[in-house]
Amino acid sequence: MNQITDPHSFADLSGTRLTHLDWDAEIDFIHRKIKAVATWTLEYKKDTLVLDENGLRILSIKDQNGHLLPFEEHEVDTVRGGWIKIVLNPKVQKIAIEYETLEHPAALQWLEVNQTLGKRYPILFTQSQAILARSWLPCMDSPSIRFTYSARVKVPKGMLALMSAENPQEKSPDGIYTFSMKQPIPSYLMALAVGDFEFKVVSDRSGIYAEPELIDAAHQEFSDVEKMILAAESLYGPYLWDRYDLLVMPPSFPFGGMENPRLTFVTPTVIAGDKSLVSLVAHELAHSWSGNLVTNATWNDFWLNEGFTVYFELRIMEQIYGVEYAEMLAQLSYNELIGALNTLPPDETILKAKLDGKNPDDAVGPIAYEKGYFFLRTIEKKVGRRFFDEFLKKYFETYKFKSVTTEDFLEFLKANLLKKKDWEEINVEAWIYEPGLPPNIAKPNSTKFSAIESAAVSFLKTKIVPVTNRWTALEFIYFLQNLKGKIDEELCKKLDNQFHFTQSKNSEILAFWFLLCIETNYKPALGAMKQFTIQTGRRKFVIPIYKELIKKNQIQLAKSIFKDAAKNYHPITYNSVAQLFDKTL
Ligand code: BES
Ligand code: ZN
C-alpha cells in the first residue's frame, strides 16, 4: 500500500492509533449541547497522540485508571479546526476525554419543535462527512483510520436516538439508548439523529425511520430497497453490514443522502410519490461497498468513493428498472459533467483532486462523481462487462475494511485487469491526472432522451407545447434542462399552463423549473420559489437558485430569501450560501 498523508487531519497516521470508541453522551436540547465522555482504546506506538477537534470544550483527559493526562490544545483555522496533543506512556491503554460542544458545531443541526412535521419534539442530527466529525467528537478525523464503537446516549424521554450502528426500533421509556458498531468505520461515518421517529419494516433486514407524518409515504416510496440490496449483492458480493435501514431527514438536510453505515440518512425531497427519484437510495446503498467498505484514503481520492458509487448505482438501477432507465441516468450524468468542464478552472477538473489548504466540502461536485463514473464506464466498455465485474468484485474483496489511495487503485488495475495496450488506449494517466476529458470516453446512449432533445428543439422553434402523455419524471427533467439559456417568459407561461410545474410534487422538476423562471423573470413562480428555497436546505437545489438570482442581478431578493431561510439551514448549507454573497460584495 502507498504511504498516506492526509492534508485535512492533524493526526499522526504512523503513530499511536485509536481502535475502539466507547461514547457516553447526554443530548441537552435546552442548552443545545452534547456533553460526553469519549473513551478511546489505543494501539500504542508513540508518546504523543494528536487528535482533531473543532470548537470543543475539553474538560479533562484521563487514562484507564482515572489518572489525569497532560494535554495541550491549539486552534489552527476554521476549516480544519485545531488539535489536541496528549502525552502518553506505554502503560496507557485507554484515554477518556470528557468534553462538551460549544455554540454551532459545524456538523450539527438543532431544529425547534415548530420546525418539525409533528411539532411535538425537536430534532438533532449530525453530518460528519467530510471533516466535521471533529466538531462533535475528538478523534483522528482521517478517512484512512478506522475504529469500532459502542455508545450510550441519553435523550429527553419520548424521543428516539439513532446512530450509524445497531439501532433500536422502538422508543425506550427512560430515554437511554445503547449502540454498537462492530465493523470498523472511518470517523466521517459517525452519525447521530434524535427526534420523534417511528420505524416501519420493509424486509427482514431493512426498514424505514421517519417522523410519523411521513412514514407511510416514505415506506411506499422506498419499498424496492430489499430488491436493491439483492441486486447489489448479485453484482459485487455480500452486504457486510447486517441491516440496511433508511432515516428520512427533515427538509433542511444539506445533502440528498448520506451513506451512514446501517442507516442511510435521506432527504425527504426524494419522496415524489412515484419512485422517480429512488436512484438516490441505490446510490447510498452502493456506498456500503464503495466508500464504507473500501474507503478513499484522503479527500483527494474522493472520486474513489463517489465515482465508483455512481457506477454501482447505475448498475443496480439497470438490474431493477432496465437498461433504458439506466442510460437516461447516464445521460443526465454526462450533461452535468460537460457543464462542469465548461465552467470550472482546468485544475479543478482533475480526478485526483488537490484539496490541500481547501475545504473538502467545497469540492463535492461533478468531477469526482461524473468524471469518475465515466472513467469506470470507459474501462468497462474496453474490457467487457464480465471481466470488469469480476475485477470489481475482487477489488471490494481485497480492500474491504481498508482505505485506498488513487495510486493503490491504479496498481490494482494494472495487476488485475488492464494490459499495457488497453491502459494506453484508455489513457488511464490522462483520466486521473489531467484536466478535461480524454477523447475515448464511453458516451451514454439513450433513445428516449434523444427524443426529448428533439422535442425541446421543436418547442423552442414552434412554440407549441409538446404532447407528453407517456413522459416520465426523468424525461420532464431532461426536457427542462434542454431549455436552459434558451427559453423566454412567454414559453414558461405556456409550459406552466399545461404542466403546472410551479405546483410540481417532484423536487427535481421544481428546483430546475425555478431556475428557468428566474432566468426568464416569470413571476407567477416567485412565491413558490421563495417558499421552496426557505424550507429546503438541500445544497444541490438551493445553491443554483441563489447563483441564478445573483446572475440575474436579483441580489436583494436573494439576500431577503437567505435572511428568512437562515434559521432553517444546517451550517453546511448556511456557509455555502453565505460564501456566494461574500463573493458578490
Ligand atoms: N457521501 C455523499 C454526500 C457527501 C459528500 C457529503 C461529501 C459530504 C461531503 C452522498 O453519498 C452523495 O453523494 N449524495 C448525493 C446524492 C447522489 C445520488 C449523487 C447528494 O447528496 O446529492
Ligand atoms: Zn455518494
Coordinates of C-alpha atoms and ligand atoms in Angstrom, one line a residue:
M1 CA 0.0 0.0 0.0
N2 CA 1.1 3.5 -0.7
Q3 CA 2.1 5.8 2.2
I4 CA -0.7 8.1 3.2
T5 CA -0.5 11.8 4.2
D6 CA -3.9 13.4 4.9
P7 CA -3.9 17.2 4.4
H8 CA -7.1 17.6 6.3
S9 CA -6.2 15.9 9.5
F10 CA -3.6 16.8 12.2
A11 CA -3.4 13.2 13.4
D12 CA -0.1 11.3 13.0
L13 CA -1.1 8.5 10.7
S14 CA 2.0 6.4 11.5
G15 CA 1.8 7.0 15.3
T16 CA -0.4 5.7 18.1
R17 CA -3.8 4.6 16.7
L18 CA -7.3 4.7 18.2
T19 CA -9.0 1.4 17.6
H20 CA -12.2 1.5 19.5
L21 CA -14.5 4.2 20.9
D22 CA -16.9 4.0 23.8
W23 CA -19.1 7.1 23.7
D24 CA -21.2 8.1 26.6
A25 CA -23.3 11.1 25.8
E26 CA -26.1 13.3 27.0
I27 CA -28.1 15.3 24.5
D28 CA -29.2 18.5 26.1
F29 CA -31.9 20.2 23.8
I30 CA -32.4 23.1 26.3
H31 CA -28.8 24.3 26.0
R32 CA -28.3 22.8 22.6
K33 CA -25.3 21.0 23.8
I34 CA -23.8 17.5 23.7
K35 CA -21.9 16.5 26.9
A36 CA -19.9 13.4 26.5
V37 CA -17.0 11.2 27.5
A38 CA -15.2 9.6 24.6
T39 CA -13.2 6.7 25.8
W40 CA -10.7 5.6 23.1
T41 CA -8.8 2.3 23.2
L42 CA -5.2 2.8 22.0
E43 CA -2.7 0.8 20.0
Y44 CA 0.4 2.4 21.5
K45 CA 3.3 3.4 19.3
K46 CA 4.5 6.8 20.3
D47 CA 4.2 9.0 23.4
T48 CA 2.4 11.9 21.8
L49 CA -1.0 11.5 20.4
V50 CA -2.6 14.2 18.3
L51 CA -6.4 14.3 17.8
D52 CA -8.5 16.6 15.6
E53 CA -11.1 18.8 17.2
N54 CA -13.1 21.8 16.1
G55 CA -14.7 24.0 18.6
L56 CA -15.0 21.5 21.5
R57 CA -14.5 22.4 25.2
I58 CA -12.2 19.7 26.6
L59 CA -12.8 19.3 30.3
S60 CA -10.3 16.5 31.2
I61 CA -8.4 13.6 29.8
K62 CA -7.7 10.6 31.9
D63 CA -6.1 7.2 31.5
Q64 CA -7.9 3.8 32.2
N65 CA -7.1 4.2 35.9
G66 CA -8.6 7.7 36.2
H67 CA -5.3 9.5 36.3
L68 CA -5.2 12.8 34.5
L69 CA -3.0 13.0 31.4
P70 CA -1.4 16.3 30.4
F71 CA -2.6 17.8 27.1
E72 CA -2.2 20.9 25.0
E73 CA -4.7 22.5 22.6
H74 CA -4.2 24.7 19.6
E75 CA -6.7 26.3 17.2
V76 CA -5.4 26.4 13.6
D77 CA -8.2 27.6 11.3
T78 CA -12.0 27.5 11.0
V79 CA -12.0 24.8 8.3
R80 CA -9.7 22.2 9.9
G81 CA -10.3 23.4 13.5
G82 CA -7.3 22.5 15.7
W83 CA -5.5 19.8 17.5
I84 CA -5.2 18.3 21.0
K85 CA -1.8 16.9 21.9
I86 CA -1.9 14.3 24.6
V87 CA 1.2 13.0 26.4
L88 CA 1.0 9.2 26.8
N89 CA 3.3 6.5 28.1
P90 CA 3.4 2.8 27.2
K91 CA 1.1 1.9 30.1
V92 CA -1.8 3.9 28.8
Q93 CA -4.3 1.6 27.2
K94 CA -7.3 3.9 27.1
I95 CA -8.0 7.6 27.3
A96 CA -11.2 9.1 28.5
I97 CA -11.9 12.5 27.1
E98 CA -14.6 14.5 28.9
Y99 CA -15.9 17.3 26.7
E100 CA -18.8 19.3 25.5
T101 CA -19.8 21.0 22.3
L102 CA -19.9 24.8 22.2
E103 CA -22.0 27.1 20.0
H104 CA -22.8 26.0 16.5
P105 CA -20.7 22.9 15.9
A106 CA -20.3 22.6 12.1
A107 CA -21.8 19.0 12.0
L108 CA -24.9 19.6 14.0
Q109 CA -28.3 21.0 13.3
W110 CA -30.8 21.5 16.1
L111 CA -34.4 22.0 15.0
E112 CA -37.0 23.6 17.1
V113 CA -40.3 21.9 17.7
N114 CA -42.1 24.1 15.2
Q115 CA -39.5 23.3 12.5
T116 CA -40.6 19.6 12.5
L117 CA -43.6 17.9 10.9
G118 CA -45.1 16.6 14.1
K119 CA -44.4 19.8 16.2
R120 CA -44.2 17.7 19.3
Y121 CA -40.4 17.2 19.8
P122 CA -37.3 18.9 18.5
I123 CA -34.7 17.2 16.3
L124 CA -31.0 17.0 16.3
F125 CA -28.9 15.4 13.6
T126 CA -25.2 15.3 12.5
Q127 CA -23.5 15.3 9.2
S128 CA -19.9 14.4 9.6
Q129 CA -18.6 14.0 6.1
A130 CA -16.1 15.3 5.1
I131 CA -14.2 16.7 8.1
L132 CA -16.9 17.6 10.6
A133 CA -16.9 14.6 12.9
R134 CA -14.3 16.5 14.9
S135 CA -16.9 19.2 15.7
W136 CA -18.8 16.7 17.9
L137 CA -16.2 14.1 18.7
P138 CA -12.4 14.4 19.4
C139 CA -11.0 11.8 17.0
M140 CA -8.3 11.0 14.4
D141 CA -10.5 12.5 11.7
S142 CA -9.0 11.0 8.6
P143 CA -10.8 8.5 6.3
S144 CA -7.6 6.4 6.4
I145 CA -8.2 5.4 10.1
R146 CA -10.9 3.0 11.2
F147 CA -12.4 2.1 14.5
T148 CA -15.3 0.1 16.0
Y149 CA -17.6 1.8 18.5
S150 CA -20.2 1.4 21.2
A151 CA -22.3 4.2 22.6
R152 CA -24.7 5.0 25.4
V153 CA -26.8 8.1 24.6
K154 CA -29.3 9.8 26.9
V155 CA -32.0 11.9 25.3
P156 CA -35.2 13.5 26.6
K157 CA -38.0 11.0 27.3
G158 CA -40.3 10.4 24.3
M159 CA -37.5 10.8 21.7
L160 CA -35.7 8.1 19.7
A161 CA -32.0 8.2 19.2
L162 CA -30.4 6.5 16.1
M163 CA -26.8 6.1 15.1
S164 CA -24.7 4.6 12.3
A165 CA -24.8 1.4 14.3
E166 CA -27.1 -1.4 15.5
N167 CA -30.3 0.6 16.2
P168 CA -33.4 0.4 18.4
Q169 CA -36.8 0.1 16.6
E170 CA -38.8 1.5 19.5
K171 CA -38.5 4.3 22.0
S172 CA -37.1 3.5 25.4
P173 CA -39.1 4.5 28.4
D174 CA -36.2 6.3 30.1
G175 CA -34.6 7.9 27.0
I176 CA -31.4 5.9 27.3
Y177 CA -30.2 4.0 24.2
T178 CA -27.2 1.8 23.6
F179 CA -25.5 1.2 20.3
S180 CA -22.8 -0.9 18.8
M181 CA -20.9 -0.8 15.5
K182 CA -18.8 -4.0 15.3
Q183 CA -17.4 -3.3 11.8
P184 CA -14.5 -0.8 11.8
I185 CA -15.5 2.5 10.2
P186 CA -13.8 5.9 9.5
S187 CA -14.8 8.9 11.5
Y188 CA -16.8 10.6 8.7
L189 CA -19.3 7.8 9.1
M190 CA -20.1 8.6 12.7
A191 CA -23.7 9.8 12.8
L192 CA -26.4 10.5 15.3
A193 CA -30.1 11.6 14.9
V194 CA -32.5 12.3 17.7
G195 CA -36.2 13.0 17.2
D196 CA -39.8 11.8 17.2
F197 CA -39.1 8.9 14.7
E198 CA -41.1 5.8 14.0
F199 CA -40.0 2.6 12.4
K200 CA -41.7 0.5 9.7
V201 CA -40.4 -2.8 8.4
V202 CA -39.6 -3.3 4.7
S203 CA -37.9 -6.7 4.8
D204 CA -36.2 -8.8 7.5
R205 CA -33.0 -6.7 7.2
S206 CA -34.4 -3.4 6.1
G207 CA -36.8 -0.7 7.2
I208 CA -37.7 3.0 7.3
Y209 CA -37.4 5.5 10.1
A210 CA -39.3 8.8 9.7
E211 CA -41.4 11.3 11.5
P212 CA -44.9 9.6 11.9
E213 CA -46.4 12.1 9.4
L214 CA -44.2 10.8 6.7
I215 CA -43.7 7.2 7.5
D216 CA -46.3 5.7 5.1
A217 CA -45.3 7.9 2.1
A218 CA -41.7 7.0 2.7
H219 CA -42.4 3.4 3.2
Q220 CA -44.2 3.2 -0.2
E221 CA -41.5 5.3 -2.0
F222 CA -38.7 3.1 -0.7
S223 CA -40.4 -0.3 -0.9
D224 CA -37.9 -1.5 -3.5
V225 CA -35.0 -1.3 -1.1
E226 CA -34.7 -5.0 -0.5
K227 CA -34.7 -5.6 -4.3
M228 CA -31.8 -3.1 -4.5
I229 CA -29.8 -4.9 -1.8
L230 CA -30.3 -8.2 -3.6
A231 CA -29.2 -6.6 -6.9
A232 CA -26.1 -5.1 -5.3
E233 CA -25.2 -8.4 -3.7
S234 CA -25.6 -10.2 -7.0
L235 CA -23.1 -7.8 -8.6
Y236 CA -20.3 -7.3 -6.1
G237 CA -20.7 -9.7 -3.2
P238 CA -22.5 -10.0 0.1
Y239 CA -23.8 -7.0 2.1
L240 CA -21.5 -7.0 5.1
W241 CA -23.2 -4.6 7.5
D242 CA -26.2 -6.8 8.6
R243 CA -29.1 -4.3 8.4
Y244 CA -29.8 -1.6 5.9
D245 CA -32.3 1.0 7.1
L246 CA -33.2 4.5 5.9
L247 CA -33.9 7.5 8.1
V248 CA -35.9 10.2 6.4
M249 CA -34.5 13.5 7.4
P250 CA -36.1 16.9 7.8
P251 CA -36.1 19.0 4.6
S252 CA -33.1 21.0 5.9
F253 CA -30.8 18.1 5.5
P254 CA -28.0 19.6 3.4
F255 CA -27.5 16.6 1.1
G256 CA -29.6 14.2 -0.9
G257 CA -28.4 11.3 1.1
M258 CA -25.6 10.3 3.4
E259 CA -24.4 6.7 3.5
N260 CA -24.1 6.4 7.3
P261 CA -23.4 2.6 7.7
R262 CA -26.5 0.6 8.5
L263 CA -28.6 3.8 8.4
T264 CA -28.6 5.9 5.3
F265 CA -29.8 9.5 6.0
V266 CA -32.1 10.6 3.1
T267 CA -33.7 13.9 2.2
P268 CA -37.5 13.9 2.2
T269 CA -37.2 15.7 -1.2
V270 CA -36.8 12.3 -3.0
I271 CA -40.3 11.3 -1.9
A272 CA -42.1 12.2 -5.2
G273 CA -44.9 9.7 -4.9
D274 CA -43.9 7.7 -7.9
K275 CA -40.4 6.3 -7.1
S276 CA -39.0 8.5 -9.8
L277 CA -36.0 9.7 -7.6
V278 CA -35.1 6.5 -5.8
S279 CA -31.8 6.1 -7.7
L280 CA -30.6 8.1 -4.7
V281 CA -31.2 5.2 -2.5
A282 CA -29.4 2.9 -4.9
H283 CA -26.5 5.4 -4.6
E284 CA -26.3 5.4 -0.8
L285 CA -26.7 1.7 -0.7
A286 CA -23.9 1.2 -3.2
H287 CA -21.7 3.1 -0.7
S288 CA -22.0 0.1 1.6
W289 CA -19.3 -1.3 -0.8
S290 CA -17.6 1.7 -2.4
G291 CA -16.9 4.1 0.4
N292 CA -17.9 2.3 3.6
L293 CA -16.1 -1.0 2.9
V294 CA -13.4 0.3 0.6
T295 CA -12.7 3.9 1.6
N296 CA -10.9 6.8 0.0
A297 CA -7.7 7.2 2.0
T298 CA -7.9 11.0 1.8
W299 CA -10.3 13.5 0.4
N300 CA -8.0 14.0 -2.6
D301 CA -9.1 10.4 -3.5
F302 CA -12.8 11.3 -3.1
W303 CA -13.5 10.1 -6.7
L304 CA -12.8 6.5 -5.5
N305 CA -15.8 6.9 -3.2
E306 CA -18.2 8.7 -5.5
G307 CA -17.2 7.7 -9.0
F308 CA -17.4 4.0 -8.1
T309 CA -20.7 4.7 -6.3
V310 CA -22.3 6.4 -9.3
Y311 CA -21.2 3.4 -11.5
F312 CA -22.5 0.9 -9.0
E313 CA -25.8 2.9 -8.6
L314 CA -26.4 2.8 -12.3
R315 CA -25.8 -1.0 -12.4
I316 CA -28.3 -1.5 -9.6
M317 CA -30.8 0.7 -11.4
E318 CA -30.2 -1.2 -14.6
Q319 CA -30.9 -4.5 -13.0
I320 CA -34.2 -3.4 -11.4
Y321 CA -35.6 -0.8 -13.9
G322 CA -33.9 -1.7 -17.1
V323 CA -31.1 -0.5 -19.4
E324 CA -33.1 2.3 -20.9
Y325 CA -33.7 3.8 -17.5
A326 CA -30.0 3.5 -16.5
E327 CA -29.0 5.1 -19.8
M328 CA -31.2 8.1 -19.0
L329 CA -29.4 8.5 -15.7
A330 CA -26.0 8.2 -17.5
Q331 CA -27.1 10.9 -19.9
L332 CA -28.0 13.2 -17.1
S333 CA -24.6 12.5 -15.5
Y334 CA -22.9 13.2 -18.8
N335 CA -24.5 16.5 -19.3
E336 CA -23.6 17.5 -15.8
L337 CA -20.0 16.6 -16.5
I338 CA -19.9 18.6 -19.7
G339 CA -21.4 21.6 -17.9
A340 CA -18.8 21.4 -15.2
L341 CA -15.9 21.0 -17.6
N342 CA -17.2 24.2 -19.4
T343 CA -17.3 26.3 -16.2
L344 CA -14.6 25.0 -13.8
P345 CA -11.0 26.2 -13.9
P346 CA -9.0 23.3 -15.6
D347 CA -7.0 22.3 -12.4
E348 CA -10.4 21.6 -10.7
T349 CA -11.3 19.1 -13.4
I350 CA -8.6 16.6 -12.4
L351 CA -9.9 13.4 -11.0
K352 CA -7.1 13.1 -8.4
A353 CA -8.0 16.3 -6.5
K354 CA -5.6 18.8 -5.0
L355 CA -7.6 19.9 -1.9
D356 CA -4.6 20.7 0.3
G357 CA -5.5 24.0 2.0
K358 CA -9.1 23.8 0.8
N359 CA -12.3 22.8 2.4
P360 CA -13.1 19.3 1.0
D361 CA -16.9 20.1 1.3
D362 CA -16.5 22.8 -1.4
A363 CA -15.1 20.2 -3.8
V364 CA -18.2 18.0 -3.8
G365 CA -19.3 18.1 -7.5
P366 CA -19.5 16.5 -10.9
I367 CA -15.8 15.8 -11.3
A368 CA -15.5 13.2 -8.6
Y369 CA -18.9 11.8 -9.3
E370 CA -19.4 12.1 -13.1
K371 CA -15.9 12.1 -14.4
G372 CA -15.2 9.2 -12.0
Y373 CA -18.2 7.3 -13.3
F374 CA -17.3 7.8 -17.0
F375 CA -13.7 6.7 -16.3
L376 CA -15.0 3.4 -15.0
R377 CA -17.6 3.1 -17.7
T378 CA -14.9 3.6 -20.3
I379 CA -12.8 0.8 -18.7
E380 CA -15.9 -1.4 -18.7
K381 CA -16.5 -0.8 -22.4
K382 CA -12.9 -1.6 -23.2
V383 CA -12.6 -4.9 -21.3
G384 CA -16.2 -6.0 -21.4
R385 CA -18.7 -6.3 -18.6
R386 CA -17.8 -9.8 -17.5
F387 CA -14.2 -9.1 -16.8
F388 CA -14.9 -5.7 -15.3
D389 CA -17.4 -7.1 -12.8
E390 CA -15.1 -9.9 -11.8
F391 CA -12.4 -7.2 -11.3
L392 CA -14.6 -5.0 -9.1
K393 CA -15.7 -7.9 -7.0
K394 CA -12.1 -8.8 -6.4
Y395 CA -11.3 -5.1 -5.6
F396 CA -14.0 -5.0 -2.9
E397 CA -12.9 -8.3 -1.5
T398 CA -9.2 -7.4 -1.4
Y399 CA -9.6 -4.0 0.2
K400 CA -12.7 -4.5 2.4
F401 CA -12.4 -2.5 5.7
K402 CA -9.4 -0.7 4.3
S403 CA -8.6 2.7 2.9
V404 CA -7.1 3.1 -0.6
T405 CA -5.4 5.8 -2.4
T406 CA -5.8 6.5 -6.1
E407 CA -2.4 5.0 -6.6
D408 CA -3.3 1.8 -4.8
F409 CA -6.3 1.5 -7.2
L410 CA -4.1 2.1 -10.3
E411 CA -1.7 -0.6 -9.2
F412 CA -4.5 -3.0 -8.6
L413 CA -6.0 -2.1 -12.0
K414 CA -2.7 -2.7 -13.7
A415 CA -2.1 -6.0 -11.9
N416 CA -5.6 -7.4 -12.3
L417 CA -7.3 -6.1 -15.3
L418 CA -5.6 -3.9 -17.9
K419 CA -3.0 -5.0 -20.3
K420 CA -0.4 -2.4 -21.4
K421 CA -2.2 -1.8 -24.7
D422 CA -5.6 -1.3 -23.0
W423 CA -4.1 1.0 -20.4
E424 CA -2.6 3.2 -23.2
E425 CA -5.7 3.1 -25.3
I426 CA -7.9 4.2 -22.4
N427 CA -5.3 6.7 -21.5
V428 CA -5.5 6.0 -17.8
E429 CA -3.0 8.6 -16.7
A430 CA -4.8 11.3 -18.5
W431 CA -8.1 10.3 -16.9
I432 CA -6.6 10.5 -13.5
Y433 CA -4.0 13.3 -13.6
E434 CA -5.0 15.6 -16.4
P435 CA -7.8 18.2 -16.7
G436 CA -10.7 17.9 -19.1
L437 CA -11.8 14.7 -20.8
P438 CA -9.7 12.1 -22.8
P439 CA -11.3 11.6 -26.3
N440 CA -12.2 7.9 -25.9
I441 CA -15.0 8.3 -23.4
A442 CA -17.8 5.7 -23.5
K443 CA -20.7 8.1 -24.1
P444 CA -24.3 7.3 -23.0
N445 CA -26.9 6.2 -25.4
S446 CA -30.5 6.9 -24.5
T447 CA -33.0 6.8 -27.3
K448 CA -35.7 8.2 -25.0
F449 CA -33.6 11.2 -24.2
S450 CA -32.7 11.8 -27.9
A451 CA -36.5 12.1 -28.5
I452 CA -36.7 14.6 -25.6
E453 CA -33.8 16.7 -27.2
S454 CA -35.8 16.9 -30.4
A455 CA -39.0 17.8 -28.5
A456 CA -37.1 20.7 -26.8
V457 CA -35.7 21.9 -30.1
S458 CA -39.1 21.8 -31.8
F459 CA -40.8 23.5 -28.8
L460 CA -38.4 26.4 -28.9
K461 CA -38.9 26.8 -32.6
T462 CA -42.7 26.3 -33.0
K463 CA -43.7 27.5 -29.5
I464 CA -46.1 24.6 -29.4
V465 CA -46.1 22.7 -26.2
P466 CA -45.2 19.0 -26.9
V467 CA -47.5 16.1 -26.4
T468 CA -46.1 14.2 -23.4
N469 CA -48.7 11.6 -22.4
R470 CA -46.1 9.0 -21.6
W471 CA -43.2 11.1 -20.3
T472 CA -41.8 10.1 -17.0
A473 CA -40.4 12.4 -14.4
L474 CA -36.8 11.9 -15.7
E475 CA -37.9 12.9 -19.2
F476 CA -39.5 16.1 -17.9
I477 CA -36.3 16.9 -16.0
Y478 CA -34.3 16.4 -19.1
F479 CA -36.7 18.4 -21.2
L480 CA -36.4 21.4 -18.8
Q481 CA -32.6 21.0 -18.8
N482 CA -32.6 21.3 -22.6
L483 CA -34.4 24.7 -22.4
K484 CA -31.9 26.3 -20.1
G485 CA -30.5 29.5 -21.6
K486 CA -32.9 29.4 -24.5
I487 CA -36.3 29.9 -23.1
D488 CA -38.3 33.1 -22.5
E489 CA -41.1 34.3 -20.3
E490 CA -43.9 33.5 -22.7
L491 CA -42.8 29.9 -23.2
C492 CA -42.5 29.5 -19.4
K493 CA -46.1 30.6 -19.2
K494 CA -47.2 28.1 -21.8
L495 CA -45.4 25.3 -20.1
D496 CA -46.8 26.2 -16.7
N497 CA -50.4 26.4 -18.0
Q498 CA -50.0 22.9 -19.5
F499 CA -47.9 21.1 -16.9
H500 CA -48.3 23.2 -13.7
F501 CA -44.6 22.9 -12.9
T502 CA -44.9 25.6 -10.3
Q503 CA -47.0 23.2 -8.2
S504 CA -44.9 20.1 -9.0
K505 CA -44.5 17.5 -6.3
N506 CA -41.3 16.4 -7.8
S507 CA -38.4 18.3 -6.2
E508 CA -36.0 17.8 -9.1
I509 CA -38.5 19.2 -11.6
L510 CA -39.4 22.0 -9.2
A511 CA -35.8 23.1 -8.5
F512 CA -34.9 23.1 -12.1
W513 CA -38.1 24.8 -13.1
F514 CA -37.3 27.7 -10.7
L515 CA -34.0 28.3 -12.5
L516 CA -35.9 28.8 -15.8
C517 CA -38.3 31.1 -14.0
I518 CA -35.6 33.2 -12.6
E519 CA -33.8 33.2 -15.9
T520 CA -36.9 34.5 -17.8
N521 CA -38.3 36.5 -15.0
Y522 CA -41.5 34.5 -15.0
K523 CA -43.2 36.0 -11.9
P524 CA -46.1 33.6 -11.1
A525 CA -43.5 31.1 -9.7
L526 CA -41.9 33.6 -7.4
G527 CA -43.9 32.8 -4.3
A528 CA -43.4 29.0 -4.7
M529 CA -39.7 29.5 -5.4
K530 CA -39.2 31.5 -2.2
Q531 CA -41.1 29.0 -0.1
F532 CA -39.1 26.1 -1.6
T533 CA -35.8 27.8 -1.0
I534 CA -36.6 28.8 2.6
Q535 CA -37.8 25.3 3.5
T536 CA -35.4 23.2 1.7
G537 CA -31.8 23.0 2.9
R538 CA -30.5 20.6 0.2
R539 CA -27.5 22.3 -1.1
K540 CA -27.8 20.9 -4.6
F541 CA -31.1 22.7 -5.0
V542 CA -30.7 25.9 -3.2
I543 CA -27.2 26.9 -4.3
P544 CA -28.1 27.0 -8.1
I545 CA -31.2 29.1 -7.2
Y546 CA -29.1 31.7 -5.3
K547 CA -26.5 31.7 -8.1
E548 CA -29.1 32.3 -10.7
L549 CA -30.6 35.1 -8.7
I550 CA -27.2 36.7 -8.3
K551 CA -26.5 36.2 -12.0
K552 CA -29.8 38.0 -12.9
N553 CA -28.9 40.9 -10.5
Q554 CA -31.5 39.9 -8.1
I555 CA -29.1 40.2 -5.1
Q556 CA -31.6 42.0 -2.8
L557 CA -34.2 39.3 -3.4
A558 CA -31.6 36.6 -2.9
K559 CA -30.5 38.2 0.4
S560 CA -34.0 38.6 1.7
I561 CA -34.7 34.9 0.9
F562 CA -31.5 33.9 2.7
K563 CA -32.5 36.0 5.7
D564 CA -35.7 34.1 6.1
A565 CA -34.1 30.8 5.3
A566 CA -31.0 31.1 7.5
K567 CA -32.7 29.7 10.6
N568 CA -33.8 26.6 8.7
Y569 CA -30.4 25.8 7.2
H570 CA -27.8 23.4 8.5
P571 CA -24.4 25.1 9.0
I572 CA -23.1 23.4 5.8
T573 CA -25.8 25.0 3.6
Y574 CA -25.7 28.2 5.6
N575 CA -21.9 28.6 5.0
S576 CA -22.2 27.6 1.3
V577 CA -24.8 30.3 0.7
A578 CA -23.0 32.9 2.7
Q579 CA -19.9 32.3 0.6
L580 CA -21.8 33.2 -2.5
F581 CA -22.7 36.6 -1.1
D582 CA -19.1 37.2 0.1
K583 CA -18.0 36.7 -3.5
T584 CA -20.6 39.2 -4.8
L585 CA -19.6 42.0 -2.4
Ligands
BES1 N1 -21.5 11.0 0.6 C1 -22.3 11.8 -0.3 C2 -22.6 13.1 0.4 C3 -21.4 14.0 0.8 C4 -20.3 14.0 0.1 C5 -21.5 14.7 2.0 C6 -19.2 14.8 0.5 C7 -20.4 15.5 2.4 C8 -19.3 15.5 1.7 C9 -23.6 11.1 -0.7 O1 -23.4 9.8 -1.0 C10 -24.0 11.7 -2.0 O2 -23.2 11.6 -3.0 N2 -25.1 12.3 -2.1 C11 -25.7 12.9 -3.3 C12 -26.7 12.1 -3.9 C13 -26.2 11.2 -5.0 C14 -27.4 10.5 -5.6 C15 -25.4 11.9 -6.0 C16 -26.4 14.2 -2.8 O3 -26.4 14.5 -1.6 O4 -26.9 14.9 -3.7
ZN2 ZN -22.2 9.5 -2.8

